[in-house]
Short mmCIF file of C-alpha atoms in Angstrom, two decimals:
data_model
loop_
_atom_site.label_atom_id
_atom_site.label_comp_id
_atom_site.label_asym_id
_atom_site.label_seq_id
_atom_site.Cartn_x
_atom_site.Cartn_y
_atom_site.Cartn_z
CA UNK A 1 -74.71 -5.83 -155.16
CA UNK A 2 -72.57 -2.71 -155.05
CA UNK A 3 -73.55 -2.02 -151.44
CA UNK A 4 -72.65 -5.56 -150.46
CA UNK A 5 -69.32 -5.79 -152.32
CA UNK A 6 -68.09 -2.23 -151.60
CA UNK A 7 -69.82 -1.15 -148.37
CA UNK A 8 -67.31 1.53 -147.38
CA UNK A 9 -67.24 3.71 -150.48
CA UNK A 10 -67.36 7.30 -151.68
CA UNK A 11 -70.76 7.17 -153.36
CA UNK A 12 -71.75 9.98 -155.73
CA UNK A 13 -75.33 9.97 -157.03
CA UNK A 14 -75.73 11.67 -160.43
CA UNK A 15 -78.85 13.56 -161.38
CA UNK A 16 -79.86 15.56 -164.44
CA UNK A 17 -77.41 18.44 -164.84
CA UNK A 18 -74.62 16.81 -162.81
CA UNK A 19 -71.13 17.64 -164.11
CA UNK A 20 -67.81 15.95 -163.55
CA UNK A 21 -66.85 18.84 -161.26
CA UNK A 22 -69.92 18.00 -159.16
CA UNK A 23 -68.74 14.38 -158.94
CA UNK A 24 -65.33 15.33 -157.58
CA UNK A 25 -66.79 17.98 -155.28
CA UNK A 26 -69.22 15.48 -153.76
CA UNK A 27 -66.57 12.77 -153.36
CA UNK A 28 -64.06 15.09 -151.70
CA UNK A 29 -66.68 16.60 -149.38
CA UNK A 30 -67.20 13.12 -147.93
CA UNK A 31 -63.51 13.18 -147.00
CA UNK A 32 -63.76 16.58 -145.32
CA UNK A 33 -62.11 18.26 -148.30
CA UNK A 34 -63.55 21.17 -150.27
CA UNK A 35 -62.93 21.71 -153.97
CA UNK A 36 -62.95 25.41 -154.80
CA UNK A 37 -63.37 25.70 -158.57
CA UNK A 38 -62.10 28.88 -160.19
CA UNK A 39 -62.63 27.99 -163.82
CA UNK A 40 -63.50 25.05 -166.03
CA UNK A 41 -62.96 24.05 -169.63
CA UNK A 42 -64.27 21.09 -171.59
CA UNK A 43 -61.41 18.83 -170.55
CA UNK A 44 -59.95 20.48 -167.49
CA UNK A 45 -60.49 22.28 -164.18
CA UNK A 46 -58.62 24.91 -162.27
CA UNK A 47 -59.01 25.62 -158.60
CA UNK A 48 -57.92 24.62 -155.13
CA UNK A 49 -58.65 21.87 -152.65
CA UNK A 50 -58.92 22.86 -149.00
CA UNK A 51 -59.51 21.00 -145.77
CA UNK A 52 -62.98 21.68 -144.35
CA UNK A 53 -62.31 19.78 -141.13
CA UNK A 54 -59.20 18.56 -139.36
CA UNK A 55 -59.45 15.13 -140.98
CA UNK A 56 -59.58 16.70 -144.43
CA UNK A 57 -56.62 18.94 -143.70
CA UNK A 58 -54.64 16.00 -142.38
CA UNK A 59 -55.43 13.99 -145.52
CA UNK A 60 -54.23 16.84 -147.74
CA UNK A 61 -51.05 17.07 -145.70
CA UNK A 62 -50.34 13.35 -146.13
CA UNK A 63 -50.90 13.44 -149.88
CA UNK A 64 -48.86 16.60 -150.31
CA UNK A 65 -45.99 14.94 -148.47
CA UNK A 66 -46.13 11.81 -150.61
CA UNK A 67 -46.19 13.84 -153.81
CA UNK A 68 -43.37 16.11 -152.63
CA UNK A 69 -45.68 19.12 -152.59
CA UNK A 70 -45.77 21.92 -150.08
CA UNK A 71 -49.10 22.37 -148.30
CA UNK A 72 -49.90 25.94 -147.33
CA UNK A 73 -51.43 26.97 -144.05
CA UNK A 74 -51.50 25.22 -140.69
CA UNK A 75 -53.21 22.08 -139.46
CA UNK A 76 -54.33 23.62 -136.17
CA UNK A 77 -58.01 24.19 -135.47
CA UNK A 78 -57.51 27.96 -135.82
CA UNK A 79 -55.08 27.82 -138.74
CA UNK A 80 -55.62 28.71 -142.36
CA UNK A 81 -57.17 25.77 -144.31
CA UNK A 82 -54.63 23.67 -146.13
CA UNK A 83 -54.89 24.20 -149.88
CA UNK A 84 -53.25 23.03 -153.09
CA UNK A 85 -53.59 24.47 -156.57
CA UNK A 86 -54.64 21.87 -159.14
CA UNK A 87 -54.54 21.76 -162.91
CA UNK A 88 -55.05 18.02 -163.33
CA UNK A 89 -56.62 15.06 -161.58
CA UNK A 90 -53.52 13.72 -159.85
CA UNK A 91 -54.05 15.47 -156.53
CA UNK A 92 -57.75 14.56 -156.38
CA UNK A 93 -56.95 10.97 -157.28
CA UNK A 94 -54.29 10.70 -154.59
CA UNK A 95 -56.73 12.04 -151.98
CA UNK A 96 -59.17 9.26 -152.90
CA UNK A 97 -56.43 6.62 -152.88
CA UNK A 98 -55.08 7.77 -149.50
CA UNK A 99 -58.58 7.61 -148.02
CA UNK A 100 -58.65 3.88 -148.73
CA UNK A 101 -62.12 4.13 -150.25
CA UNK A 102 -63.40 3.23 -153.71
CA UNK A 103 -65.09 5.97 -155.73
CA UNK A 104 -68.55 4.85 -156.87
CA UNK A 105 -70.49 6.92 -159.43
CA UNK A 106 -74.13 5.85 -159.56
CA UNK A 107 -76.90 6.67 -162.05
CA UNK A 108 -74.38 7.59 -164.74
CA UNK A 109 -77.22 7.70 -167.29
CA UNK A 110 -78.20 11.10 -165.84
CA UNK A 111 -74.96 12.61 -167.20
CA UNK A 112 -75.23 14.42 -170.52
CA UNK A 113 -73.35 13.05 -173.52
CA UNK A 114 -70.74 15.81 -173.19
CA UNK A 115 -70.16 15.03 -169.51
CA UNK A 116 -69.88 11.31 -170.26
CA UNK A 117 -67.18 12.09 -172.82
CA UNK A 118 -65.27 14.22 -170.31
CA UNK A 119 -65.60 11.43 -167.75
CA UNK A 120 -64.26 8.89 -170.24
CA UNK A 121 -61.00 10.86 -170.55
CA UNK A 122 -60.80 11.39 -166.79
CA UNK A 123 -61.24 7.63 -166.27
CA UNK A 124 -58.18 6.93 -168.38
CA UNK A 125 -56.11 9.41 -166.35
CA UNK A 126 -57.45 8.03 -163.06
CA UNK A 127 -56.65 4.47 -164.12
CA UNK A 128 -53.06 5.43 -164.96
CA UNK A 129 -52.69 7.00 -161.52
CA UNK A 130 -54.13 3.89 -159.85
CA UNK A 131 -57.41 5.42 -158.72
CA UNK A 132 -60.03 2.91 -159.83
CA UNK A 133 -63.69 3.86 -160.22
CA UNK A 134 -66.90 1.84 -160.29
CA UNK A 135 -69.79 3.23 -162.34
CA UNK A 136 -73.41 2.11 -162.22
CA UNK A 137 -75.99 3.10 -164.80
CA UNK A 138 -78.20 2.18 -167.74
CA UNK A 139 -77.03 2.58 -171.32
CA UNK A 140 -78.01 0.99 -174.61
CA UNK A 141 -74.79 -0.26 -176.17
CA UNK A 142 -71.96 -2.32 -174.74
CA UNK A 143 -68.68 -0.57 -173.88
CA UNK A 144 -70.14 2.93 -174.02
CA UNK A 145 -67.09 4.54 -172.38
CA UNK A 146 -64.66 2.73 -174.68
CA UNK A 147 -66.59 4.12 -177.65
CA UNK A 148 -66.24 7.61 -176.16
CA UNK A 149 -62.51 7.17 -175.54
CA UNK A 150 -60.68 4.35 -177.33
CA UNK A 151 -57.78 4.59 -174.86
CA UNK A 152 -59.99 2.94 -172.25
CA UNK A 153 -59.79 -0.35 -174.15
CA UNK A 154 -58.29 -2.86 -171.74
CA UNK A 155 -58.79 -0.47 -168.83
CA UNK A 156 -62.55 -0.85 -168.39
CA UNK A 157 -64.49 -3.99 -167.64
CA UNK A 158 -68.22 -3.69 -168.25
CA UNK A 159 -70.57 -6.03 -166.41
CA UNK A 160 -74.08 -6.31 -167.83
CA UNK A 161 -76.42 -7.09 -164.93
CA UNK A 162 -79.57 -8.77 -166.15
CA UNK A 163 -82.03 -10.90 -164.20
CA UNK A 164 -83.23 -13.70 -166.48
CA UNK A 165 -86.19 -16.00 -165.75
CA UNK A 166 -83.92 -18.64 -164.17
CA UNK A 167 -82.34 -16.02 -161.89
CA UNK A 168 -85.75 -14.79 -160.75
CA UNK A 169 -86.96 -18.34 -160.15
CA UNK A 170 -83.87 -18.96 -157.99
CA UNK A 171 -84.76 -15.93 -155.86
CA UNK A 172 -88.23 -17.37 -155.25
CA UNK A 173 -86.82 -20.82 -154.53
CA UNK A 174 -84.28 -19.65 -151.98
CA UNK A 175 -86.76 -17.37 -150.26
CA UNK A 176 -89.32 -20.16 -150.13
CA UNK A 177 -86.87 -22.55 -148.44
CA UNK A 178 -85.96 -19.92 -145.86
CA UNK A 179 -89.62 -19.21 -145.03
CA UNK A 180 -90.98 -22.73 -145.23
CA UNK A 181 -93.37 -21.99 -148.08
CA UNK A 182 -93.91 -23.38 -151.56
CA UNK A 183 -95.11 -21.08 -154.37
CA UNK A 184 -97.06 -22.99 -157.01
CA UNK A 185 -95.53 -23.16 -160.49
CA UNK A 186 -98.40 -21.08 -161.82
CA UNK A 187 -97.77 -18.24 -159.37
CA UNK A 188 -94.02 -18.43 -159.96
CA UNK A 189 -94.47 -18.14 -163.73
CA UNK A 190 -96.89 -15.24 -163.41
CA UNK A 191 -94.65 -13.32 -161.01
CA UNK A 192 -91.57 -13.86 -163.17
CA UNK A 193 -93.36 -12.57 -166.27
CA UNK A 194 -94.76 -9.57 -164.40
CA UNK A 195 -91.38 -8.64 -162.90
CA UNK A 196 -89.94 -7.76 -166.35
CA UNK A 197 -86.46 -8.69 -165.19
CA UNK A 198 -86.68 -6.54 -162.05
CA UNK A 199 -85.62 -8.52 -158.97
CA UNK A 200 -86.87 -5.86 -156.57
CA UNK A 201 -90.34 -5.90 -158.13
CA UNK A 202 -90.40 -9.71 -157.94
CA UNK A 203 -89.68 -9.54 -154.21
CA UNK A 204 -92.46 -7.01 -153.70
CA UNK A 205 -94.92 -9.23 -155.54
CA UNK A 206 -93.89 -12.27 -153.49
CA UNK A 207 -94.14 -10.39 -150.20
CA UNK A 208 -97.56 -8.98 -151.06
CA UNK A 209 -98.77 -12.43 -152.09
CA UNK A 210 -97.83 -13.71 -148.63
CA UNK A 211 -99.72 -10.79 -147.10
CA UNK A 212 -102.79 -11.78 -149.12
CA UNK A 213 -102.38 -15.35 -147.81
CA UNK A 214 -102.10 -14.01 -144.22
CA UNK A 215 -98.61 -15.46 -143.87
CA UNK A 216 -96.44 -13.33 -141.59
CA UNK A 217 -94.02 -15.84 -140.04
CA UNK A 218 -91.91 -18.84 -141.01
CA UNK A 219 -94.11 -21.83 -141.81
CA UNK A 220 -93.27 -25.26 -140.35
CA UNK A 221 -94.00 -27.54 -142.14
CA UNK A 222 -93.99 -26.18 -145.72
CA UNK A 223 -97.10 -24.15 -146.57
CA UNK A 224 -98.32 -24.27 -150.17
CA UNK A 225 -99.03 -20.86 -151.73
CA UNK A 226 -101.21 -21.99 -154.63
CA UNK A 227 -104.28 -19.75 -154.62
CA UNK A 228 -104.03 -17.60 -157.76
CA UNK A 229 -106.41 -15.02 -156.28
CA UNK A 230 -103.75 -14.25 -153.66
CA UNK A 231 -101.30 -13.33 -156.39
CA UNK A 232 -103.84 -11.36 -158.41
CA UNK A 233 -104.76 -9.34 -155.34
CA UNK A 234 -101.07 -8.77 -154.66
CA UNK A 235 -100.38 -7.56 -158.22
CA UNK A 236 -103.26 -5.06 -158.11
CA UNK A 237 -102.08 -3.81 -154.70
CA UNK A 238 -98.50 -3.28 -155.90
CA UNK A 239 -99.74 -1.52 -159.06
CA UNK A 240 -101.92 0.72 -156.91
CA UNK A 241 -98.87 1.60 -154.77
CA UNK A 242 -97.09 2.71 -157.96
CA UNK A 243 -100.05 4.83 -159.04
CA UNK A 244 -98.83 7.96 -157.28
CA UNK A 245 -95.35 7.59 -158.79
CA UNK A 246 -96.56 7.49 -162.37
CA UNK A 247 -99.33 10.03 -161.93
CA UNK A 248 -96.61 12.43 -160.77
CA UNK A 249 -94.44 11.39 -163.71
CA UNK A 250 -97.30 12.12 -166.11
CA UNK A 251 -97.99 15.48 -164.48
CA UNK A 252 -94.34 16.56 -164.68
CA UNK A 253 -94.12 15.59 -168.35
CA UNK A 254 -97.40 17.34 -169.21
CA UNK A 255 -96.33 20.47 -167.34
CA UNK A 256 -93.04 20.51 -169.21
CA UNK A 257 -94.76 19.99 -172.55
CA UNK A 258 -97.07 22.95 -171.95
CA UNK A 259 -94.05 25.25 -171.74
CA UNK A 260 -93.03 24.28 -175.28
CA UNK A 261 -94.71 26.31 -178.00
CA UNK A 262 -95.45 23.67 -180.65
CA UNK A 263 -98.62 23.58 -182.73
CA UNK A 264 -97.99 20.01 -183.94
CA UNK A 265 -97.89 18.65 -180.38
CA UNK A 266 -94.70 16.79 -181.23
CA UNK A 267 -93.63 16.38 -177.59
CA UNK A 268 -96.99 14.87 -176.63
CA UNK A 269 -97.07 12.59 -179.69
CA UNK A 270 -93.55 11.40 -178.95
CA UNK A 271 -94.36 10.54 -175.33
CA UNK A 272 -97.55 8.78 -176.37
CA UNK A 273 -95.64 6.61 -178.85
CA UNK A 274 -92.89 5.84 -176.32
CA UNK A 275 -95.10 4.86 -173.39
CA UNK A 276 -97.40 2.78 -175.62
CA UNK A 277 -94.55 0.83 -177.27
CA UNK A 278 -94.69 -2.91 -176.66
CA UNK A 279 -92.83 -4.64 -173.86
CA UNK A 280 -90.13 -6.02 -176.15
CA UNK A 281 -89.18 -2.56 -177.37
CA UNK A 282 -89.06 -1.22 -173.82
CA UNK A 283 -86.77 -4.08 -172.82
CA UNK A 284 -84.41 -3.66 -175.80
CA UNK A 285 -84.75 -0.03 -176.88
CA UNK A 286 -87.51 1.84 -178.77
CA UNK A 287 -86.15 2.86 -182.20
CA UNK A 288 -86.61 6.43 -183.40
CA UNK A 289 -88.07 4.98 -186.60
CA UNK A 290 -90.92 3.39 -184.62
CA UNK A 291 -91.61 6.58 -182.65
CA UNK A 292 -91.64 8.57 -185.90
CA UNK A 293 -93.93 6.11 -187.68
CA UNK A 294 -96.49 6.21 -184.88
CA UNK A 295 -96.26 9.99 -184.37
CA UNK A 296 -96.33 10.84 -188.06
CA UNK A 297 -99.36 8.61 -188.64
CA UNK A 298 -101.24 10.63 -186.02
CA UNK A 299 -99.90 14.04 -187.08
CA UNK A 300 -98.48 14.24 -190.63
CA UNK A 301 -96.73 17.57 -189.95
CA UNK A 302 -94.21 15.89 -187.62
CA UNK A 303 -90.80 15.52 -189.26
CA UNK A 304 -88.09 13.07 -188.20
CA UNK A 305 -85.39 15.75 -187.81
CA UNK A 306 -87.60 17.70 -185.42
CA UNK A 307 -88.53 14.51 -183.58
CA UNK A 308 -84.87 13.69 -182.89
CA UNK A 309 -84.37 17.17 -181.47
CA UNK A 310 -87.37 16.68 -179.18
CA UNK A 311 -86.17 13.27 -178.05
CA UNK A 312 -82.84 14.79 -177.02
CA UNK A 313 -84.78 16.90 -174.52
CA UNK A 314 -87.17 14.33 -173.03
CA UNK A 315 -84.95 13.72 -170.00
CA UNK A 316 -85.56 17.26 -168.72
CA UNK A 317 -89.34 16.83 -169.08
CA UNK A 318 -89.48 13.98 -166.58
CA UNK A 319 -87.26 14.86 -163.64
CA UNK A 320 -88.31 16.59 -160.43
CA UNK A 321 -86.78 19.73 -158.89
CA UNK A 322 -83.85 17.64 -157.62
CA UNK A 323 -83.11 16.26 -161.10
CA UNK A 324 -84.33 12.73 -160.30
CA UNK A 325 -87.19 10.55 -161.55
CA UNK A 326 -86.07 9.46 -165.00
CA UNK A 327 -88.30 6.78 -166.60
CA UNK A 328 -87.06 6.81 -170.21
CA UNK A 329 -83.95 8.36 -171.74
CA UNK A 330 -82.76 8.99 -175.30
CA UNK A 331 -79.59 7.39 -176.65
CA UNK A 332 -78.57 9.63 -179.57
CA UNK A 333 -75.79 7.30 -180.74
CA UNK A 334 -78.08 4.28 -181.02
CA UNK A 335 -81.08 6.45 -182.01
CA UNK A 336 -83.45 4.79 -179.60
CA UNK A 337 -85.23 5.50 -176.33
CA UNK A 338 -84.23 3.32 -173.37
CA UNK A 339 -86.47 2.35 -170.48
CA UNK A 340 -84.66 2.91 -167.17
CA UNK A 341 -87.67 2.06 -164.99
CA UNK A 342 -89.24 -1.28 -165.92
CA UNK A 343 -91.82 -1.00 -163.17
CA UNK A 344 -93.70 1.14 -165.71
CA UNK A 345 -94.40 -2.00 -167.77
CA UNK A 346 -95.90 -3.77 -164.77
CA UNK A 347 -97.90 -0.68 -163.79
CA UNK A 348 -99.52 -0.20 -167.19
CA UNK A 349 -100.32 -3.93 -167.37
CA UNK A 350 -102.52 -3.84 -164.28
CA UNK A 351 -103.94 -0.33 -164.32
CA UNK A 352 -105.69 1.43 -167.19
CA UNK A 353 -104.12 4.85 -167.36
CA UNK A 354 -105.27 8.01 -169.11
CA UNK A 355 -101.96 9.80 -169.62
CA UNK A 356 -102.19 13.62 -169.59
CA UNK A 357 -100.35 14.04 -172.90
CA UNK A 358 -103.34 12.49 -174.71
CA UNK A 359 -105.34 15.56 -173.71
CA UNK A 360 -102.49 17.76 -174.96
CA UNK A 361 -102.59 15.94 -178.31
CA UNK A 362 -106.29 16.71 -178.64
CA UNK A 363 -105.64 20.37 -177.83
CA UNK A 364 -102.83 20.55 -180.40
CA UNK A 365 -104.99 18.89 -183.07
CA UNK A 366 -107.69 21.50 -182.52
CA UNK A 367 -105.14 24.29 -182.93
CA UNK A 368 -103.87 22.78 -186.18
CA UNK A 369 -107.42 22.47 -187.52
#
């Protein structure tokens, strides 16, 4: 939806470890402008912005003129890069505004709590300047940024994007009309349940079902897709395609756990309880109390205070070298674990998986004994 509504945007993708400085640096680099950071504090930055290319230098010159500032250097190809000292966001904001592009910050859930708080105060300043930002991410409670900074009340509009059963059925209906096919009610219901509110997964299941039915072109007249074996074959095929993704996820988590010296195996027990939680909890948030109850019943030495500390670090266990690949994340304010990748629920439904942390639990139990 974001790509369709705002196609020409400054898109910044967050990953684990991303800071607000990284966001501005990435956005400005897309405009041919370089942010040279000299120092940072919790709620401020100090440095310079310089033109990397002629377009960036020209943009800085325009903004400096509008703000009544003096740009140093020359705009010629052999001149000194244009620069401007900054102690606040105004100059950065004006560069974005002058570019005519909307700043989009995606995967905000990768930002740490501290960085989200800093961003919440920056958003208020940016709004006052007239530089409006769109953020995309997964978080557990409504109006997260307003809770972090009350001054954002009335300045932020939060849109909760959920695909309900009726929405998913509409996707199938419209696609069916376009292709000249008719999915049976039974297949529709099964696909909608298996999609777990994920429109992309629903489309994959529908496409694979058509592959199983040997349908590759528009069907005149309407062709009835009513053989349940076609769908079952499609579901197994899609689950098998996801196998590599979650095997890698399991390996990364297990590798990260092994670096933690912990005789109780608390990391492994926590992951086991999280991944095994029922679908409803994954859809709405897995409470710490549930994770503790399950973990403590398997290893009585696990304490809730230690468990919360471990949960605050589970993000770093999952991501790859580029800081991407989050499947579940911990919301400390709500004290629950959120599922950010619902394909996991479909995957575990169709494939029996032996997760590597179960072996780690056995090893830890032997050490305790």
